[in-house]
GROMACS .gro file of C-alpha atoms in nm:
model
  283
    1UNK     CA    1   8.933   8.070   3.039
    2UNK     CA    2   9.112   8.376   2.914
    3UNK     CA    3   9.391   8.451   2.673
    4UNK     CA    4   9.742   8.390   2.785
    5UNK     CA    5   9.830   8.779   2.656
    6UNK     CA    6   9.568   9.045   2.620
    7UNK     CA    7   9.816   9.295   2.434
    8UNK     CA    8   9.574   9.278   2.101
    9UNK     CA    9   9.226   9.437   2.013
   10UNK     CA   10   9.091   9.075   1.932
   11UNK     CA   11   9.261   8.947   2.292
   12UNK     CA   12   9.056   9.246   2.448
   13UNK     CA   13   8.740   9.136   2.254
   14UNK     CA   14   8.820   8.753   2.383
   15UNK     CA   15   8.814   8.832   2.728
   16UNK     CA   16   8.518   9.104   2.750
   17UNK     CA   17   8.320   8.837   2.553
   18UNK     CA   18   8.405   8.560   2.847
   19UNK     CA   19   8.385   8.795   3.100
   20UNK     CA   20   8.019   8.883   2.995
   21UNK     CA   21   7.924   8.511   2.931
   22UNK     CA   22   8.053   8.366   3.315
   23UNK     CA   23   7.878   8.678   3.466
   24UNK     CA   24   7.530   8.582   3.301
   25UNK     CA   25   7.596   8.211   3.375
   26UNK     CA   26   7.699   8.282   3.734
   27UNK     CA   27   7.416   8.507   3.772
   28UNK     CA   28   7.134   8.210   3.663
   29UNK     CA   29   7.294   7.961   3.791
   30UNK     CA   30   7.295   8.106   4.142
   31UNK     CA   31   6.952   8.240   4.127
   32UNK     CA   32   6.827   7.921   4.040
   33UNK     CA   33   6.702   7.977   3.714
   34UNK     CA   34   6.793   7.638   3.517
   35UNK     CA   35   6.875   7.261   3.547
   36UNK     CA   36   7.200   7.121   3.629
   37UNK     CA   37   7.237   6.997   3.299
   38UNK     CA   38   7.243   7.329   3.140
   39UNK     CA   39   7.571   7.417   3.266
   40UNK     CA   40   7.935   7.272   3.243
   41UNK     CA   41   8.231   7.337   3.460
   42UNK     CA   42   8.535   7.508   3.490
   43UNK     CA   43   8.786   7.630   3.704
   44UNK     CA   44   8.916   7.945   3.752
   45UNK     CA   45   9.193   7.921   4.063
   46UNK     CA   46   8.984   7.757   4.355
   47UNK     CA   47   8.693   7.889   4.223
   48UNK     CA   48   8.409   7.654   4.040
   49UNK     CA   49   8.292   7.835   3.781
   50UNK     CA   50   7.946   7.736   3.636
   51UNK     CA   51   7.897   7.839   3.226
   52UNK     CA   52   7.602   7.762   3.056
   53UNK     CA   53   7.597   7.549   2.769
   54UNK     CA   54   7.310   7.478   2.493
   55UNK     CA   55   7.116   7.261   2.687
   56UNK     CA   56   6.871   7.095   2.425
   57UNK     CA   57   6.617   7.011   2.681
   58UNK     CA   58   6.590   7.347   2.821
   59UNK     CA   59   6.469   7.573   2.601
   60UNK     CA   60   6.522   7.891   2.816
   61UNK     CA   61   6.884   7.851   2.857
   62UNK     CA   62   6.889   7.782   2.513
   63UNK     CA   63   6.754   8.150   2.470
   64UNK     CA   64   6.971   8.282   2.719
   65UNK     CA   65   7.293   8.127   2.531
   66UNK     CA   66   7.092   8.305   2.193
   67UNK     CA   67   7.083   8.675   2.411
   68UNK     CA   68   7.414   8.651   2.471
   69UNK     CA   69   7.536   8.569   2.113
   70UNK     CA   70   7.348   8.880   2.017
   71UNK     CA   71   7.509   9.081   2.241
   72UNK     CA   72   7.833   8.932   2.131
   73UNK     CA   73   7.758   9.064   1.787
   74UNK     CA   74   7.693   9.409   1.961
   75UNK     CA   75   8.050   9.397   2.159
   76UNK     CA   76   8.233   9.295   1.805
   77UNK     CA   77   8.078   9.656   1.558
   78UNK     CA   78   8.156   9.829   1.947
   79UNK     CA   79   7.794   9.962   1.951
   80UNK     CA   80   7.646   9.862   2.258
   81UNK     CA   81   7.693  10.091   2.562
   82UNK     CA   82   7.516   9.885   2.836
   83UNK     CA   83   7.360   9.563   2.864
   84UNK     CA   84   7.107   9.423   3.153
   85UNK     CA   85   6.928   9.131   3.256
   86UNK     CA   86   6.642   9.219   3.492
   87UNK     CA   87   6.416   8.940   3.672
   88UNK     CA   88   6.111   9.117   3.754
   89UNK     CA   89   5.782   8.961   3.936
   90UNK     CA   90   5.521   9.137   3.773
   91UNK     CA   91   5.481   9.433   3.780
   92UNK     CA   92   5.810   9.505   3.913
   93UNK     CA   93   6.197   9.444   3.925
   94UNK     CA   94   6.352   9.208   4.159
   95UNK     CA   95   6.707   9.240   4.071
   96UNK     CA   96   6.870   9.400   3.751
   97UNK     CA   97   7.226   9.329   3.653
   98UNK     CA   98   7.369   9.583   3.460
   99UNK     CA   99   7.697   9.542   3.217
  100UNK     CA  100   7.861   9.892   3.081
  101UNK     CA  101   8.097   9.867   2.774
  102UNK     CA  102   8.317  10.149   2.671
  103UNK     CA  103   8.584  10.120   2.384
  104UNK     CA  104   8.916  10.259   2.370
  105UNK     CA  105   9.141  10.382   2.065
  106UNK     CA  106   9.471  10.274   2.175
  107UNK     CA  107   9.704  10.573   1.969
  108UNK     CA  108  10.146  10.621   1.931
  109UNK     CA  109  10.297  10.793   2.223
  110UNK     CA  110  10.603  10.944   2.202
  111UNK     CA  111  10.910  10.715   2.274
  112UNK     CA  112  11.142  10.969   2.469
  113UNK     CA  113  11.456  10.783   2.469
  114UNK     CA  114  11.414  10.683   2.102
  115UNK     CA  115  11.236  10.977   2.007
  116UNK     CA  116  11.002  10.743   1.796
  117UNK     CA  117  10.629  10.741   1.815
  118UNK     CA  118  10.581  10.370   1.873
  119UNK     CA  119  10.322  10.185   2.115
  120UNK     CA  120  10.462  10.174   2.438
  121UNK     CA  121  10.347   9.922   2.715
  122UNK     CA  122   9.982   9.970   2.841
  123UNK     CA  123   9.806   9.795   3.124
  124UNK     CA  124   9.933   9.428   3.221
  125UNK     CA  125   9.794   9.114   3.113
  126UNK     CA  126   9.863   8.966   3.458
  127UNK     CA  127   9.725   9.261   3.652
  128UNK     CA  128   9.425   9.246   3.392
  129UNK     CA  129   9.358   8.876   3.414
  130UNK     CA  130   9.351   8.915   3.816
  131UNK     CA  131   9.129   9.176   3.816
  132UNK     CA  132   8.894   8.959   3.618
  133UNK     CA  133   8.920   8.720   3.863
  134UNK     CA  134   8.810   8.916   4.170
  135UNK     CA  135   8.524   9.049   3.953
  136UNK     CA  136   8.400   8.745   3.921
  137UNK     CA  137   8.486   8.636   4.274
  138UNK     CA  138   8.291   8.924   4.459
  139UNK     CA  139   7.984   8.792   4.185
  140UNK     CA  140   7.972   8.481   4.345
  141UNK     CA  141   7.996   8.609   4.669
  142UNK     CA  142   7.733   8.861   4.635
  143UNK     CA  143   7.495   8.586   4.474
  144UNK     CA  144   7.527   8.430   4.790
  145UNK     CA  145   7.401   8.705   5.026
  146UNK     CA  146   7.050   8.759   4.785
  147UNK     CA  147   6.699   8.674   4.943
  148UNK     CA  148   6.485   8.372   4.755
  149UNK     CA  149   6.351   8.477   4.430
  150UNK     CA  150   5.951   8.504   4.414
  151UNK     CA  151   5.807   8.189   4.190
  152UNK     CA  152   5.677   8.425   3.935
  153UNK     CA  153   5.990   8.516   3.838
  154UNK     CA  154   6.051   8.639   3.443
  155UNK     CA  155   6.380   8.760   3.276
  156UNK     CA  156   6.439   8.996   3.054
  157UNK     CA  157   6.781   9.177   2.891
  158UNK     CA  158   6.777   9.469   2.741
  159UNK     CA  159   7.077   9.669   2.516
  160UNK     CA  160   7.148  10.022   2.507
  161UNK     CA  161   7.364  10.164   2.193
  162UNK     CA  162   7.591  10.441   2.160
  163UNK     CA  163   7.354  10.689   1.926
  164UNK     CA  164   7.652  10.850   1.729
  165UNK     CA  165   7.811  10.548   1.561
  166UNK     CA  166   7.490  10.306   1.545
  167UNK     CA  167   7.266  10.267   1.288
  168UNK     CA  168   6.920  10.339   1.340
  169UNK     CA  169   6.817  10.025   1.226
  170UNK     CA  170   7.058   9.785   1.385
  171UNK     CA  171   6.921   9.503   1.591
  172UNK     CA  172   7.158   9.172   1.690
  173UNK     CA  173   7.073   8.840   1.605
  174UNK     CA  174   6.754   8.748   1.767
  175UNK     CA  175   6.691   9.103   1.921
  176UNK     CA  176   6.400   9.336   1.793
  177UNK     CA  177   6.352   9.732   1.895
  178UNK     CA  178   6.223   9.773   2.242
  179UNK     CA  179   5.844   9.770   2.230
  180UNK     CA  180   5.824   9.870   2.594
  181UNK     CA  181   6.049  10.160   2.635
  182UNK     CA  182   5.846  10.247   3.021
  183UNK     CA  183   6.037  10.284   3.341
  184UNK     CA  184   6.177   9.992   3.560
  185UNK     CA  185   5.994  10.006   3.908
  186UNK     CA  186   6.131   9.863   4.228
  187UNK     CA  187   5.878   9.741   4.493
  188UNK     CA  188   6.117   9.869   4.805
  189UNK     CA  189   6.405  10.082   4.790
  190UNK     CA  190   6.680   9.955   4.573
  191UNK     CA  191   7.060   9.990   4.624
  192UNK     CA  192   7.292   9.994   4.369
  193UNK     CA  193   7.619   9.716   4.442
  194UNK     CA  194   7.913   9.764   4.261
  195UNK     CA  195   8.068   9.430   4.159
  196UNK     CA  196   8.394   9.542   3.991
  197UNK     CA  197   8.537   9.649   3.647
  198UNK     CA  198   8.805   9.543   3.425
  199UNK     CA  199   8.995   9.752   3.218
  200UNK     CA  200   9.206   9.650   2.922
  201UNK     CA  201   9.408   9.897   2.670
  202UNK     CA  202   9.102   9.893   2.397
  203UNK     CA  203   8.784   9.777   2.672
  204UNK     CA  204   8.637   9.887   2.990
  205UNK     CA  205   8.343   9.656   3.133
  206UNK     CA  206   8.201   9.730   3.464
  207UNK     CA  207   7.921   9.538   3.676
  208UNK     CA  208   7.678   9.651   3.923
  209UNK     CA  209   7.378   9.522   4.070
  210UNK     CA  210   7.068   9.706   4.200
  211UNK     CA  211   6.805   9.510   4.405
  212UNK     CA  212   6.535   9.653   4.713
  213UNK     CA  213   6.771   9.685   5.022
  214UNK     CA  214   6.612   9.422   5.235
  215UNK     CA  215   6.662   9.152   4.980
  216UNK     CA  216   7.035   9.152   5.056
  217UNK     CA  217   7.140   8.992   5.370
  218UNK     CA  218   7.470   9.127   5.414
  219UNK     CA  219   7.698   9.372   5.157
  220UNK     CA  220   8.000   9.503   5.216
  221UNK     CA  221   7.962   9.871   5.270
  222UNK     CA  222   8.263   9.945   4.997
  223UNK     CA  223   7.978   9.768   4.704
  224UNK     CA  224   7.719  10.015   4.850
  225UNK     CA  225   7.624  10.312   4.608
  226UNK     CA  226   7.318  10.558   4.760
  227UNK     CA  227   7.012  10.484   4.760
  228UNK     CA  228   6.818  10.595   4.415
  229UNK     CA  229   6.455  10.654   4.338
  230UNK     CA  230   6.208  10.340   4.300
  231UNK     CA  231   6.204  10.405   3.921
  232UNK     CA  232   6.469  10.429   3.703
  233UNK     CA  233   6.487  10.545   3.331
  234UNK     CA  234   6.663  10.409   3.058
  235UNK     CA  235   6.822  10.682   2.983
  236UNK     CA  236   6.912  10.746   3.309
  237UNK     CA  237   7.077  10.378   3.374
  238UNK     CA  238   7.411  10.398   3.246
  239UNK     CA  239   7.537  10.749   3.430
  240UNK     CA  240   7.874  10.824   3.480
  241UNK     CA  241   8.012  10.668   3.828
  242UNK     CA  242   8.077  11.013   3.955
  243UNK     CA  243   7.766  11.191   3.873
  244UNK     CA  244   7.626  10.944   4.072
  245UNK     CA  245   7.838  10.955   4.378
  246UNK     CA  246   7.755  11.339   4.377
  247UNK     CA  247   7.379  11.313   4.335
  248UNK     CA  248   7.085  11.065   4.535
  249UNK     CA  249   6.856  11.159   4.291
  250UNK     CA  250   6.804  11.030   3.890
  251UNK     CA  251   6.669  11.278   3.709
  252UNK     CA  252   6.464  11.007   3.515
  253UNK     CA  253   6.423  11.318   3.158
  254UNK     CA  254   6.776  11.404   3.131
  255UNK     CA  255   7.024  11.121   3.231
  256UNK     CA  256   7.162  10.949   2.904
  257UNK     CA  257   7.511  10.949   2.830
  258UNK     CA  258   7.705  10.878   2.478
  259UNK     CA  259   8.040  10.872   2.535
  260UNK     CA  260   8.144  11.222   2.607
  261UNK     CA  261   7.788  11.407   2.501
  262UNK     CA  262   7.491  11.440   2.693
  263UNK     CA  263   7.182  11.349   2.504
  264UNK     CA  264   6.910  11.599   2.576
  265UNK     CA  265   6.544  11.420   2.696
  266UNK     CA  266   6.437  11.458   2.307
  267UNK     CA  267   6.675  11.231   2.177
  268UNK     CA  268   6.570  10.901   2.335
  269UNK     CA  269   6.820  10.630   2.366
  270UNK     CA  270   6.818  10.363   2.108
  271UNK     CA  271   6.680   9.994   2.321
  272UNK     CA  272   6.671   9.662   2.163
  273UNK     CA  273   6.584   9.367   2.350
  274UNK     CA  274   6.438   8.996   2.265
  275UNK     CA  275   6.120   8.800   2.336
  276UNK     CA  276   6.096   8.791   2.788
  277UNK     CA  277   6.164   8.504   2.897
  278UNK     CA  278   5.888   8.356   3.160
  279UNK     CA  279   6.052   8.120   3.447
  280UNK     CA  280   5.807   7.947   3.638
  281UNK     CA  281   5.902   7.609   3.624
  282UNK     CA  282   6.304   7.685   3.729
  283UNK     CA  283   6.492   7.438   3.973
   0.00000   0.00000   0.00000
């Protein structure tokens, strides 16, 4: 499922790509969202991993398999800054899955004992490939403790870009600008889960999932973040982790982050996102 060495750029790329693709297939395939036959099988340790495949005679995870190609394409010119899939029962959001990319310029350090600037050894590939693992482990395992989804259930993704390196009329494969741009309301109070995040020398992905409080059974208090408000921005969605440890409150004008610069409430974050996808007649 992964590369055997993730000491390359393209290795990196590999393995944020698969990462992304098992999380969405994980994520509808234990909500329920498609047919058996839309997924094929693999094993990662003792754990039964379920990808989705193009299924010809389901046409929406056909579309999902399309989103995530586009999103691919995204990962690849290192423009998109966050990703999420939310499954909302009009007119609000049930659960939202949210996917933050950063990229990293690996550059020479200094060789003491040669006194050669050279590449010296970064994070492990073993240590890397584990953590990947127990992301998606704790995925599975949080799938498991989620309420029933409503029958009205629709999904959407939307994809946030880093302003300052992408074009201002860049839109993946089978994504168009964001035509509804409007905050995402929760029904209850949502909680924020942390899933996990994987960090390579030239990638950083993390995963968190926000749904109302009383949809989740049981959560281990360590994937808790603070409660937020009922609606959340797009430009406030992809915060810094510690801003949001310090603060229980989204300022829902002011909240967008671009790397290292704060972009002020009158330079709106650039949203793409592709045709909803309506799921009423799921498993």
């Amino acid at each position: 499922l992964f590369p055997e060495s993730i000491t390359t750029e393209q290795q990196s790329l590999v393995l944020v790509k698969r990462l992304l693709a098992i999380s969405v297939s994980c994520i509808t395939y234990m909500r329920g969202l498609f047919p058996e036959s839309s997924y094929g099988t693999r094993y990662l340790d003792d754990l039964c991993l379920k990808i989705l495949r193009e299924d010809k005679s389901c046409l929406g995870s056909l579309q999902i398999v399309k989103w995530i190609q586009g999103c691919f394409d995204a990962l690849e010119k290192q423009y998109v800054n966050l990703g999420f899939y939310a499954l909302s029962s009009n007119p609000t959001v049930t659960e939202m899955y949210q996917f933050k990319f950063k990229y990293k310029k690996k550059v020479p350090q200094m060789d003491i004992s040669s006194n050669r600037r050279e590449f010296v050894a970064g994070l492990c590939s073993k240590d890397v490939k584990q953590t990947s693992r127990l992301l998606l482990r704790t995925l599975y395992l949080l799938m498991q403790d989620l309420g029933p989804l409503p029958n009205d259930i629709t999904l959407s993704m939307k994809l946030l870009y880093y302003n300052d390196v992408t074009p201002k009329d860049y839109q993946p494969p089978g994504f168009k600008e964001d035509g509804s741009p409007g905050d995402l309301l929760f029904a209850g109070d949502p909680i924020s889960l942390k899933v996990g995040s994987v960090s390579t020398d030239f990638h950083f992905i993390k995963v968190r999932v926000t749904t109302e409080k009383k949809r989740v059974r049981k959560a281990d208090s360590n994937l808790i973040q603070k409660n937020g408000p009922t609606e959340i921005s797009h430009q406030g969605l992809d915060c810094e982790e510690e801003d949001e440890e310090e603060t229980t409150e989204i300022n829902l004008l002011n909240l967008a982050f671009s790397q290292e610069e704060v972009i002020g409430p009158e330079k709106k974050r650039k949203v793409s996102e592709p045709e909803k996808l309506p799921l009423n007649g799921r498993k």
